[in-house]
PDB file of C-alpha atoms in Angstrom:
ATOM      1  CA  MET A 295      -2.735   2.654   2.237  1.00 40.00           C
ATOM      2  CA  THR A 296      -2.945   3.415  -1.433  1.00 39.00           C
ATOM      3  CA  HIS A 297      -3.259   1.410  -4.607  1.00 39.00           C
ATOM      4  CA  ALA A 298      -1.921  -2.023  -3.795  1.00 38.00           C
ATOM      5  CA  PHE A 299      -3.659  -3.631  -6.789  1.00 37.00           C
ATOM      6  CA  PRO A 300      -3.040  -3.294  -9.633  1.00 37.00           C
ATOM      7  CA  ALA A 301      -0.052  -1.114 -10.523  1.00 37.00           C
ATOM      8  CA  PRO A 302       1.960  -1.580 -13.693  1.00 33.00           C
ATOM      9  CA  HIS A 303       5.740  -1.580 -13.512  1.00 32.00           C
ATOM     10  CA  HIS A 304       7.926   0.473 -15.788  1.00 30.00           C
ATOM     11  CA  SER A 305      11.708   0.284 -15.814  1.00 30.00           C
ATOM     12  CA  HIS A 306      13.437   3.501 -14.846  1.00 33.00           C
ATOM     13  CA  PRO A 307      17.207   3.434 -14.298  1.00 32.00           C
ATOM     14  CA  ASP A 308      17.093   6.240 -11.755  1.00 37.00           C
ATOM     15  CA  ARG A 309      14.686   4.694  -9.261  1.00 36.00           C
ATOM     16  CA  PRO A 310      13.701   1.302  -7.894  1.00 37.00           C
ATOM     17  CA  GLY A 311      10.087   1.132  -8.995  1.00 37.00           C
ATOM     18  CA  PHE A 312       7.385   3.124 -10.706  1.00 38.00           C
ATOM     19  CA  GLY A 313       3.827   2.794 -11.871  1.00 41.00           C
ATOM     20  CA  PRO A 314       0.985   5.238 -12.381  1.00 43.00           C
ATOM     21  CA  ALA A 315      -1.901   4.818  -9.972  1.00 44.00           C
ATOM     22  CA  PRO A 316      -4.929   3.076 -11.496  1.00 46.00           C
ATOM     23  CA  ALA A 317      -8.088   4.988 -12.284  1.00 44.00           C
ATOM     24  CA  HIS A 318     -11.004   5.128  -9.847  1.00 41.00           C
ATOM     25  CA  HIS A 319     -12.598   1.700  -9.776  1.00 61.00           C
ATOM     26  CA  ALA A 320     -15.321   0.371  -7.453  1.00 71.00           C
ATOM     27  CA  GLU A 321     -13.887  -3.139  -7.279  1.00 76.00           C
ATOM     28  CA  LEU A 322     -10.459  -1.736  -6.454  1.00 75.00           C
ATOM     29  CA  GLU A 323     -11.962   0.288  -3.614  1.00 75.00           C
ATOM     30  CA  LYS A 324     -13.610  -2.858  -2.220  1.00 82.00           C
ATOM     31  CA  LEU A 325     -10.300  -4.665  -2.404  1.00 85.00           C
ATOM     32  CA  LEU A 326      -8.498  -1.812  -0.645  1.00 78.00           C
ATOM     33  CA  ASP A 327     -11.106  -1.789   2.115  1.00 79.00           C
ATOM     34  CA  LEU A 328     -10.511  -5.500   2.692  1.00 88.00           C
ATOM     35  CA  ASP A 329      -6.778  -4.927   2.420  1.00 84.00           C
ATOM     36  CA  ALA A 330      -7.229  -2.538   5.356  1.00 81.00           C
ATOM     37  CA  LEU A 331      -8.911  -5.270   7.381  1.00 87.00           C
ATOM     38  CA  PHE A 332      -6.269  -7.918   6.784  1.00 94.00           C
ATOM     39  CA  GLY A 333      -3.393  -5.448   6.758  1.00 92.00           C
ATOM     40  CA  ALA A 334      -4.218  -4.142  10.245  1.00 93.00           C
ATOM     41  CA  PRO A 335      -1.299  -6.015  11.892  1.00 95.00           C
ATOM     42  CA  VAL A 336       1.100  -4.501   9.335  1.00 95.00           C
ATOM     43  CA  LEU A 337      -0.212  -1.018  10.072  1.00 95.00           C
ATOM     44  CA  ALA A 338       0.005  -1.615  13.818  1.00 95.00           C
ATOM     45  CA  GLN A 339       3.645  -2.641  13.473  1.00 97.00           C
ATOM     46  CA  ALA A 340       4.407   0.406  11.320  1.00 97.00           C
ATOM     47  CA  THR A 341       2.699   2.880  13.651  1.00 96.00           C
ATOM     48  CA  ASP A 342       4.452   1.373  16.678  1.00 96.00           C
ATOM     49  CA  GLU A 343       7.829   1.675  14.955  1.00 97.00           C
ATOM     50  CA  ALA A 344       7.030   5.255  13.966  1.00 96.00           C
ATOM     51  CA  SER A 345       6.116   6.117  17.543  1.00 95.00           C
ATOM     52  CA  HIS A 346       9.460   4.806  18.772  1.00 94.00           C
ATOM     53  CA  ALA A 347      11.345   6.795  16.125  1.00 94.00           C
ATOM     54  CA  MET A 348       9.854  10.191  16.973  1.00 94.00           C
ATOM     55  CA  ILE A 349      11.097  12.287  19.876  1.00 88.00           C
ATOM     56  CA  THR A 350       7.615  13.653  20.695  1.00 92.00           C
ATOM     57  CA  GLU A 351       4.012  12.584  20.197  1.00 95.00           C
ATOM     58  CA  PRO A 352       2.944  13.800  16.732  1.00 97.00           C
ATOM     59  CA  ARG A 353       0.510  16.682  16.401  1.00 97.00           C
ATOM     60  CA  THR A 354       0.516  17.021  12.600  1.00 98.00           C
ATOM     61  CA  ILE A 355       0.554  13.968  10.313  1.00 98.00           C
ATOM     62  CA  VAL A 356       0.450  13.755   6.525  1.00 98.00           C
ATOM     63  CA  ASP A 357      -0.839  10.642   4.729  1.00 98.00           C
ATOM     64  CA  LEU A 358       0.722  10.768   1.254  1.00 98.00           C
ATOM     65  CA  GLY A 359      -1.461   8.964  -1.268  1.00 96.00           C
ATOM     66  CA  ALA A 360      -4.119   8.144   1.305  1.00 95.00           C
ATOM     67  CA  GLY A 361      -6.427   6.096  -0.931  1.00 89.00           C
ATOM     68  CA  THR A 362      -9.575   4.927   0.819  1.00 89.00           C
ATOM     69  CA  GLY A 363      -8.235   5.901   4.253  1.00 93.00           C
ATOM     70  CA  THR A 364      -6.665   2.713   5.576  1.00 91.00           C
ATOM     71  CA  GLY A 365      -3.576   4.465   6.909  1.00 94.00           C
ATOM     72  CA  THR A 366      -5.438   7.616   7.896  1.00 97.00           C
ATOM     73  CA  VAL A 367      -7.812   5.742  10.190  1.00 96.00           C
ATOM     74  CA  ALA A 368      -4.999   3.656  11.697  1.00 95.00           C
ATOM     75  CA  LEU A 369      -2.958   6.800  12.363  1.00 97.00           C
ATOM     76  CA  ALA A 370      -5.937   8.607  13.891  1.00 97.00           C
ATOM     77  CA  HIS A 371      -6.534   5.734  16.306  1.00 96.00           C
ATOM     78  CA  ARG A 372      -2.849   5.362  17.187  1.00 97.00           C
ATOM     79  CA  PHE A 373      -2.266   9.112  17.634  1.00 97.00           C
ATOM     80  CA  PRO A 374      -5.614  10.560  18.815  1.00 97.00           C
ATOM     81  CA  GLY A 375      -4.116  13.972  19.571  1.00 97.00           C
ATOM     82  CA  ALA A 376      -2.918  14.506  16.010  1.00 98.00           C
ATOM     83  CA  ARG A 377      -4.458  16.194  12.993  1.00 98.00           C
ATOM     84  CA  ILE A 378      -4.232  13.945   9.932  1.00 98.00           C
ATOM     85  CA  HIS A 379      -3.910  15.621   6.534  1.00 98.00           C
ATOM     86  CA  SER A 380      -4.825  12.994   3.930  1.00 98.00           C
ATOM     87  CA  ILE A 381      -3.699  13.626   0.357  1.00 97.00           C
ATOM     88  CA  ASP A 382      -4.880  11.812  -2.758  1.00 96.00           C
ATOM     89  CA  ALA A 383      -5.399  12.702  -6.428  1.00 94.00           C
ATOM     90  CA  SER A 384      -8.705  10.785  -6.697  1.00 92.00           C
ATOM     91  CA  VAL A 385     -12.014  12.374  -5.729  1.00 93.00           C
ATOM     92  CA  GLY A 386     -13.578   8.929  -5.390  1.00 89.00           C
ATOM     93  CA  MET A 387     -10.855   7.716  -3.046  1.00 90.00           C
ATOM     94  CA  LEU A 388     -11.185  10.790  -0.852  1.00 95.00           C
ATOM     95  CA  ASP A 389     -14.960  10.328  -0.683  1.00 94.00           C
ATOM     96  CA  ARG A 390     -14.379   6.801   0.604  1.00 91.00           C
ATOM     97  CA  LEU A 391     -11.735   8.128   3.007  1.00 95.00           C
ATOM     98  CA  ARG A 392     -14.140  10.649   4.533  1.00 97.00           C
ATOM     99  CA  GLU A 393     -16.750   7.925   4.902  1.00 95.00           C
ATOM    100  CA  ALA A 394     -14.216   5.608   6.546  1.00 94.00           C
ATOM    101  CA  ALA A 395     -13.148   8.354   8.957  1.00 97.00           C
ATOM    102  CA  ARG A 396     -16.782   9.019   9.914  1.00 98.00           C
ATOM    103  CA  ASP A 397     -17.485   5.335  10.425  1.00 96.00           C
ATOM    104  CA  ALA A 398     -14.377   5.020  12.617  1.00 96.00           C
ATOM    105  CA  GLY A 399     -15.328   8.059  14.699  1.00 98.00           C
ATOM    106  CA  VAL A 400     -12.191  10.017  13.769  1.00 98.00           C
ATOM    107  CA  ALA A 401     -13.574  12.463  11.191  1.00 98.00           C
ATOM    108  CA  ALA A 402     -12.901  15.448  13.475  1.00 98.00           C
ATOM    109  CA  ASN A 403      -9.183  14.647  13.318  1.00 98.00           C
ATOM    110  CA  VAL A 404      -8.990  14.209   9.544  1.00 98.00           C
ATOM    111  CA  GLU A 405      -8.686  16.777   6.766  1.00 98.00           C
ATOM    112  CA  ALA A 406      -8.756  15.533   3.159  1.00 97.00           C
ATOM    113  CA  HIS A 407      -6.772  17.279   0.415  1.00 97.00           C
ATOM    114  CA  LEU A 408      -7.258  16.699  -3.318  1.00 97.00           C
ATOM    115  CA  ALA A 409      -3.729  16.994  -4.700  1.00 96.00           C
ATOM    116  CA  ASP A 410      -1.198  15.183  -6.863  1.00 95.00           C
ATOM    117  CA  LEU A 411       2.069  14.249  -5.179  1.00 96.00           C
ATOM    118  CA  ASP A 412       3.906  15.328  -8.323  1.00 95.00           C
ATOM    119  CA  ASP A 413       2.416  18.835  -8.006  1.00 93.00           C
ATOM    120  CA  ASP A 414       2.302  21.397  -5.187  1.00 91.00           C
ATOM    121  CA  TRP A 415       0.755  19.028  -2.631  1.00 95.00           C
ATOM    122  CA  ILE A 416       2.407  20.790   0.283  1.00 94.00           C
ATOM    123  CA  ALA A 417       0.936  24.250  -0.365  1.00 92.00           C
ATOM    124  CA  ASP A 418      -2.157  23.845   1.838  1.00 90.00           C
ATOM    125  CA  LEU A 419      -0.450  22.067   4.714  1.00 95.00           C
ATOM    126  CA  PRO A 420       0.584  23.664   8.010  1.00 92.00           C
ATOM    127  CA  ASP A 421       4.240  24.246   8.778  1.00 91.00           C
ATOM    128  CA  GLY A 422       6.020  21.656  10.849  1.00 92.00           C
ATOM    129  CA  ILE A 423       4.948  18.085  10.097  1.00 97.00           C
ATOM    130  CA  ASP A 424       5.726  15.517  12.781  1.00 98.00           C
ATOM    131  CA  LEU A 425       5.000  12.336  10.844  1.00 98.00           C
ATOM    132  CA  ALA A 426       4.664  11.577   7.127  1.00 98.00           C
ATOM    133  CA  TRP A 427       3.144   8.306   5.928  1.00 98.00           C
ATOM    134  CA  ALA A 428       3.526   6.790   2.442  1.00 97.00           C
ATOM    135  CA  ALA A 429       1.992   3.324   2.263  1.00 94.00           C
ATOM    136  CA  LEU A 430       2.094   1.646  -1.155  1.00 91.00           C
ATOM    137  CA  SER A 431       2.155   5.077  -2.760  1.00 93.00           C
ATOM    138  CA  LEU A 432       5.739   6.246  -3.230  1.00 95.00           C
ATOM    139  CA  HIS A 433       6.302   4.081  -6.310  1.00 91.00           C
ATOM    140  CA  HIS A 434       3.463   5.929  -8.081  1.00 90.00           C
ATOM    141  CA  VAL A 435       5.280   9.260  -7.870  1.00 94.00           C
ATOM    142  CA  GLY A 436       6.975  10.581 -11.000  1.00 93.00           C
ATOM    143  CA  ASP A 437       9.955  12.020  -9.101  1.00 95.00           C
ATOM    144  CA  PRO A 438      10.343  10.183  -5.775  1.00 96.00           C
ATOM    145  CA  ALA A 439      13.660  11.897  -4.959  1.00 96.00           C
ATOM    146  CA  ARG A 440      11.981  15.299  -5.183  1.00 96.00           C
ATOM    147  CA  LEU A 441       9.092  14.132  -2.997  1.00 97.00           C
ATOM    148  CA  LEU A 442      11.447  12.738  -0.362  1.00 98.00           C
ATOM    149  CA  ARG A 443      13.344  16.045  -0.242  1.00 97.00           C
ATOM    150  CA  GLN A 444      10.036  17.881   0.155  1.00 97.00           C
ATOM    151  CA  VAL A 445       9.025  15.595   3.001  1.00 98.00           C
ATOM    152  CA  PHE A 446      12.415  15.957   4.687  1.00 97.00           C
ATOM    153  CA  ASP A 447      12.191  19.752   4.527  1.00 96.00           C
ATOM    154  CA  ALA A 448       8.594  19.754   5.807  1.00 96.00           C
ATOM    155  CA  LEU A 449       9.318  17.516   8.800  1.00 97.00           C
ATOM    156  CA  ARG A 450      10.276  18.974  12.130  1.00 96.00           C
ATOM    157  CA  PRO A 451      13.714  17.856  13.371  1.00 95.00           C
ATOM    158  CA  GLY A 452      13.070  14.563  15.160  1.00 95.00           C
ATOM    159  CA  GLY A 453      10.045  13.829  12.974  1.00 97.00           C
ATOM    160  CA  ALA A 454       9.730  10.663  10.911  1.00 98.00           C
ATOM    161  CA  LEU A 455       8.643   9.301   7.546  1.00 98.00           C
ATOM    162  CA  VAL A 456       7.111   5.832   7.210  1.00 98.00           C
ATOM    163  CA  VAL A 457       7.251   4.107   3.818  1.00 98.00           C
ATOM    164  CA  ILE A 458       5.528   0.776   3.177  1.00 96.00           C
ATOM    165  CA  GLU A 459       5.938  -1.288   0.020  1.00 95.00           C
ATOM    166  CA  MET A 460       5.206  -4.826  -1.118  1.00 93.00           C
ATOM    167  CA  THR A 461       8.085  -7.309  -1.198  1.00 93.00           C
ATOM    168  CA  GLY A 462       6.752  -9.289  -4.150  1.00 88.00           C
ATOM    169  CA  GLU A 463       6.780 -12.440  -2.019  1.00 93.00           C
ATOM    170  CA  THR A 464       3.288 -13.931  -2.187  1.00 96.00           C
ATOM    171  CA  THR A 465       2.375 -17.539  -1.466  1.00 97.00           C
ATOM    172  CA  TYR A 466      -0.917 -19.396  -1.661  1.00 98.00           C
ATOM    173  CA  GLU A 467      -2.010 -22.497   0.226  1.00 98.00           C
ATOM    174  CA  PRO A 468      -2.766 -24.954  -1.143  1.00 98.00           C
ATOM    175  CA  ALA A 469      -0.224 -24.323  -3.861  1.00 97.00           C
ATOM    176  CA  ASP A 470      -2.683 -25.496  -6.530  1.00 98.00           C
ATOM    177  CA  LEU A 471      -5.314 -22.900  -5.441  1.00 97.00           C
ATOM    178  CA  ASP A 472      -7.650 -25.747  -4.508  1.00 96.00           C
ATOM    179  CA  THR A 473      -7.580 -27.055  -8.066  1.00 96.00           C
ATOM    180  CA  GLU A 474      -5.861 -30.061  -9.619  1.00 93.00           C
ATOM    181  CA  ARG A 475      -3.227 -27.896 -11.342  1.00 96.00           C
ATOM    182  CA  SER A 476      -0.049 -28.491  -9.321  1.00 97.00           C
ATOM    183  CA  ARG A 477       1.714 -25.236  -8.181  1.00 97.00           C
ATOM    184  CA  LEU A 478      -0.787 -23.064 -10.036  1.00 98.00           C
ATOM    185  CA  GLY A 479      -0.468 -20.310  -7.423  1.00 97.00           C
ATOM    186  CA  GLU A 480       3.294 -20.212  -7.900  1.00 97.00           C
ATOM    187  CA  ARG A 481       2.917 -19.840 -11.670  1.00 97.00           C
ATOM    188  CA  VAL A 482       0.421 -17.012 -11.181  1.00 97.00           C
ATOM    189  CA  VAL A 483       2.848 -15.158  -8.886  1.00 96.00           C
ATOM    190  CA  ASN A 484       5.865 -15.760 -11.137  1.00 96.00           C
ATOM    191  CA  THR A 485       4.088 -14.712 -14.316  1.00 96.00           C
ATOM    192  CA  LEU A 486       2.822 -11.533 -12.696  1.00 95.00           C
ATOM    193  CA  ALA A 487       6.340 -10.792 -11.440  1.00 93.00           C
ATOM    194  CA  GLU A 488       7.686 -11.134 -14.984  1.00 93.00           C
ATOM    195  CA  ARG A 489       5.169  -8.473 -16.004  1.00 90.00           C
ATOM    196  CA  GLY A 490       6.137  -6.188 -13.127  1.00 89.00           C
ATOM    197  CA  TYR A 491       3.286  -6.903 -10.692  1.00 88.00           C
ATOM    198  CA  PRO A 492       3.309  -5.925  -7.949  1.00 88.00           C
ATOM    199  CA  VAL A 493       5.584  -2.911  -8.137  1.00 84.00           C
ATOM    200  CA  VAL A 494       8.405  -3.414  -5.651  1.00 86.00           C
ATOM    201  CA  ALA A 495      10.982  -0.850  -4.615  1.00 87.00           C
ATOM    202  CA  ASP A 496      13.896  -0.502  -2.209  1.00 92.00           C
ATOM    203  CA  TRP A 497      13.935   3.055  -0.913  1.00 96.00           C
ATOM    204  CA  THR A 498      16.889   2.832   1.479  1.00 96.00           C
ATOM    205  CA  ARG A 499      19.387   4.707  -0.698  1.00 96.00           C
ATOM    206  CA  ALA A 500      16.837   7.292  -1.771  1.00 97.00           C
ATOM    207  CA  LEU A 501      15.999   7.976   1.877  1.00 98.00           C
ATOM    208  CA  GLU A 502      19.678   8.318   2.716  1.00 98.00           C
ATOM    209  CA  SER A 503      20.205  10.707  -0.192  1.00 97.00           C
ATOM    210  CA  ALA A 504      17.335  12.872   1.024  1.00 98.00           C
ATOM    211  CA  GLY A 505      19.085  13.263   4.386  1.00 97.00           C
ATOM    212  CA  PHE A 506      17.145  10.870   6.603  1.00 98.00           C
ATOM    213  CA  ALA A 507      19.005   9.172   9.457  1.00 96.00           C
ATOM    214  CA  PRO A 508      18.664   6.803  11.107  1.00 96.00           C
ATOM    215  CA  ILE A 509      16.681   4.551   8.760  1.00 97.00           C
ATOM    216  CA  ALA A 510      15.155   1.361  10.120  1.00 97.00           C
ATOM    217  CA  ARG A 511      13.885  -1.423   7.851  1.00 97.00           C
ATOM    218  CA  SER A 512      11.601  -4.249   8.932  1.00 97.00           C
ATOM    219  CA  GLU A 513       9.264  -6.756   7.313  1.00 97.00           C
ATOM    220  CA  ALA A 514       5.701  -7.858   7.948  1.00 97.00           C
ATOM    221  CA  THR A 515       3.154 -10.156   6.339  1.00 96.00           C
ATOM    222  CA  LEU A 516      -0.472  -9.678   5.358  1.00 96.00           C
ATOM    223  CA  THR A 517      -2.433 -12.925   5.606  1.00 97.00           C
ATOM    224  CA  ALA A 518      -5.996 -13.811   4.644  1.00 97.00           C
ATOM    225  CA  SER A 519      -7.942 -17.030   4.198  1.00 97.00           C
ATOM    226  CA  THR A 520     -11.339 -18.371   3.254  1.00 97.00           C
ATOM    227  CA  ASP A 521     -11.942 -19.234   6.908  1.00 96.00           C
ATOM    228  CA  THR A 522     -14.026 -16.047   7.041  1.00 94.00           C
ATOM    229  CA  PRO A 523     -16.471 -14.516   4.526  1.00 93.00           C
ATOM    230  CA  ASP A 524     -14.314 -11.380   4.325  1.00 94.00           C
ATOM    231  CA  GLY A 525     -11.280 -13.514   3.614  1.00 95.00           C
ATOM    232  CA  ALA A 526     -13.093 -15.314   0.815  1.00 94.00           C
ATOM    233  CA  ARG A 527     -14.183 -11.972  -0.696  1.00 93.00           C
ATOM    234  CA  TYR A 528     -10.641 -10.637  -0.438  1.00 95.00           C
ATOM    235  CA  LEU A 529      -9.150 -13.658  -2.185  1.00 96.00           C
ATOM    236  CA  GLY A 530     -11.834 -13.592  -4.851  1.00 94.00           C
ATOM    237  CA  LEU A 531     -11.162  -9.931  -5.613  1.00 94.00           C
ATOM    238  CA  GLN A 532      -7.382 -10.296  -5.457  1.00 93.00           C
ATOM    239  CA  LEU A 533      -7.271 -13.311  -7.753  1.00 95.00           C
ATOM    240  CA  GLY A 534      -9.828 -11.629 -10.007  1.00 94.00           C
ATOM    241  CA  PHE A 535      -7.505  -8.650 -10.455  1.00 91.00           C
ATOM    242  CA  ASN A 536      -4.606 -11.023 -11.005  1.00 93.00           C
ATOM    243  CA  ARG A 537      -6.592 -12.874 -13.664  1.00 94.00           C
ATOM    244  CA  THR A 538      -7.165  -9.608 -15.535  1.00 93.00           C
ATOM    245  CA  LEU A 539      -3.480  -8.753 -15.354  1.00 92.00           C
ATOM    246  CA  LEU A 540      -2.476 -12.205 -16.600  1.00 94.00           C
ATOM    247  CA  GLY A 541      -4.526 -11.979 -19.782  1.00 92.00           C
ATOM    248  CA  ASP A 542      -3.429 -15.012 -21.803  1.00 92.00           C
ATOM    249  CA  GLY A 543      -0.079 -15.234 -20.008  1.00 93.00           C
ATOM    250  CA  LEU A 544      -0.638 -18.765 -18.703  1.00 96.00           C
ATOM    251  CA  GLU A 545      -1.415 -22.043 -20.428  1.00 96.00           C
ATOM    252  CA  PRO A 546      -5.113 -22.445 -21.279  1.00 96.00           C
ATOM    253  CA  ASP A 547      -5.554 -25.241 -18.716  1.00 97.00           C
ATOM    254  CA  ASP A 548      -4.039 -23.015 -15.996  1.00 97.00           C
ATOM    255  CA  LEU A 549      -6.288 -20.116 -16.931  1.00 97.00           C
ATOM    256  CA  ALA A 550      -9.354 -22.357 -16.908  1.00 97.00           C
ATOM    257  CA  ALA A 551      -8.404 -23.690 -13.472  1.00 97.00           C
ATOM    258  CA  LEU A 552      -7.818 -20.160 -12.166  1.00 97.00           C
ATOM    259  CA  ASP A 553     -11.199 -19.043 -13.508  1.00 97.00           C
ATOM    260  CA  ASP A 554     -12.804 -22.008 -11.748  1.00 96.00           C
ATOM    261  CA  ALA A 555     -11.017 -21.186  -8.479  1.00 96.00           C
ATOM    262  CA  ILE A 556     -12.253 -17.592  -8.630  1.00 96.00           C
ATOM    263  CA  THR A 557     -15.814 -18.717  -9.350  1.00 96.00           C
ATOM    264  CA  ARG A 558     -15.756 -21.133  -6.411  1.00 95.00           C
ATOM    265  CA  LEU A 559     -14.205 -18.488  -4.141  1.00 93.00           C
ATOM    266  CA  ARG A 560     -17.023 -16.101  -4.912  1.00 90.00           C
ATOM    267  CA  ALA A 561     -19.533 -18.867  -4.260  1.00 92.00           C
ATOM    268  CA  GLY A 562     -17.892 -19.771  -0.947  1.00 92.00           C
ATOM    269  CA  ARG A 563     -16.799 -23.214  -2.155  1.00 94.00           C
ATOM    270  CA  ALA A 564     -12.983 -22.909  -2.191  1.00 95.00           C
ATOM    271  CA  THR A 565     -10.412 -23.259   0.585  1.00 96.00           C
ATOM    272  CA  ILE A 566      -7.403 -21.004   0.005  1.00 98.00           C
ATOM    273  CA  SER A 567      -5.105 -18.751   2.030  1.00 98.00           C
ATOM    274  CA  VAL A 568      -2.579 -16.108   0.999  1.00 97.00           C
ATOM    275  CA  ALA A 569       0.479 -14.548   2.621  1.00 97.00           C
ATOM    276  CA  SER A 570       1.854 -11.332   1.100  1.00 96.00           C
ATOM    277  CA  GLY A 571       5.066  -9.655   2.253  1.00 96.00           C
ATOM    278  CA  ARG A 572       5.491  -5.987   3.154  1.00 96.00           C
ATOM    279  CA  VAL A 573       8.581  -3.876   3.857  1.00 97.00           C
ATOM    280  CA  ILE A 574       8.446  -0.999   6.339  1.00 98.00           C
ATOM    281  CA  TRP A 575      10.980   1.830   6.426  1.00 98.00           C
ATOM    282  CA  VAL A 576      10.944   4.303   9.301  1.00 98.00           C
ATOM    283  CA  ALA A 577      13.261   7.214   8.507  1.00 98.00           C
ATOM    284  CA  ALA A 578      13.913  10.097  10.892  1.00 97.00           C
ATOM    285  CA  ARG A 579      14.920  13.670  10.206  1.00 97.00           C
ATOM    286  CA  PRO A 580      17.945  14.245  12.446  1.00 96.00           C
ATOM    287  CA  VAL A 581      17.522  16.663  15.308  1.00 91.00           C
ATOM    288  CA  VAL A 582      20.828  18.234  14.261  1.00 75.00           C
ATOM    289  CA  ALA A 583      21.323  18.404  10.495  1.00 53.00           C
ATOM    290  CA  GLU A 584      24.298  16.398   9.292  1.00 48.00           C
TER     291      GLU A 584
END
């Protein structure tokens, strides 16, 4: 799973969402690692749906925009007989990916590739891909239609592509972020949405245009809370990134309350939970071209 936070939105009439991936950042990597922990049920749902869509067990898998290795590790566990080719344009991300694969005991099944998805990323890959995976990465690509055609052509007939994106539906409990500012969490989410965060995209038509059929769409939810130390760290990092993105976009009293909530989260003195929506597309390459 690639750069879930932060990713700026730019309006392009020819596609549903776009934003360049952020630069290598240690705090972002920590957040993505925790996103892997709390996003495990989402990944399990996506890998199960992918397994049902394919006609054979995959032997060759490509993780497009692999980030710190969240999807790579999940795929390696779910499909232990497969070789995972993990592609990312960041050296730092791939270093973390290799470390994650070693820690998970799947390094022998993983091959990292430093490549940009807008360039010739497919050149070093073997022929005949069984499963392609693009989790929170497709909206970073400059020409998604081109990438989807490349993936379609690279897949074996009966193979599948999984795309995961955020829905933009995020809710916090309590709604005041454990402050006395009523519905503060809602104002944070709405203000970020006005600025294009997170990037959201509906890829159904683009997948159809690339030739995929059938295309299944489902939804899932990532949840985290301060009930655990990891949950508190996740919320502190997530709201910290949100605070940076907000700048002065809220009233001073709201910003002061948000700063206080983040400080108390990091000190283990706040009680907050978050639910963040995800969309999963599983698109197959037809066995017989239509």
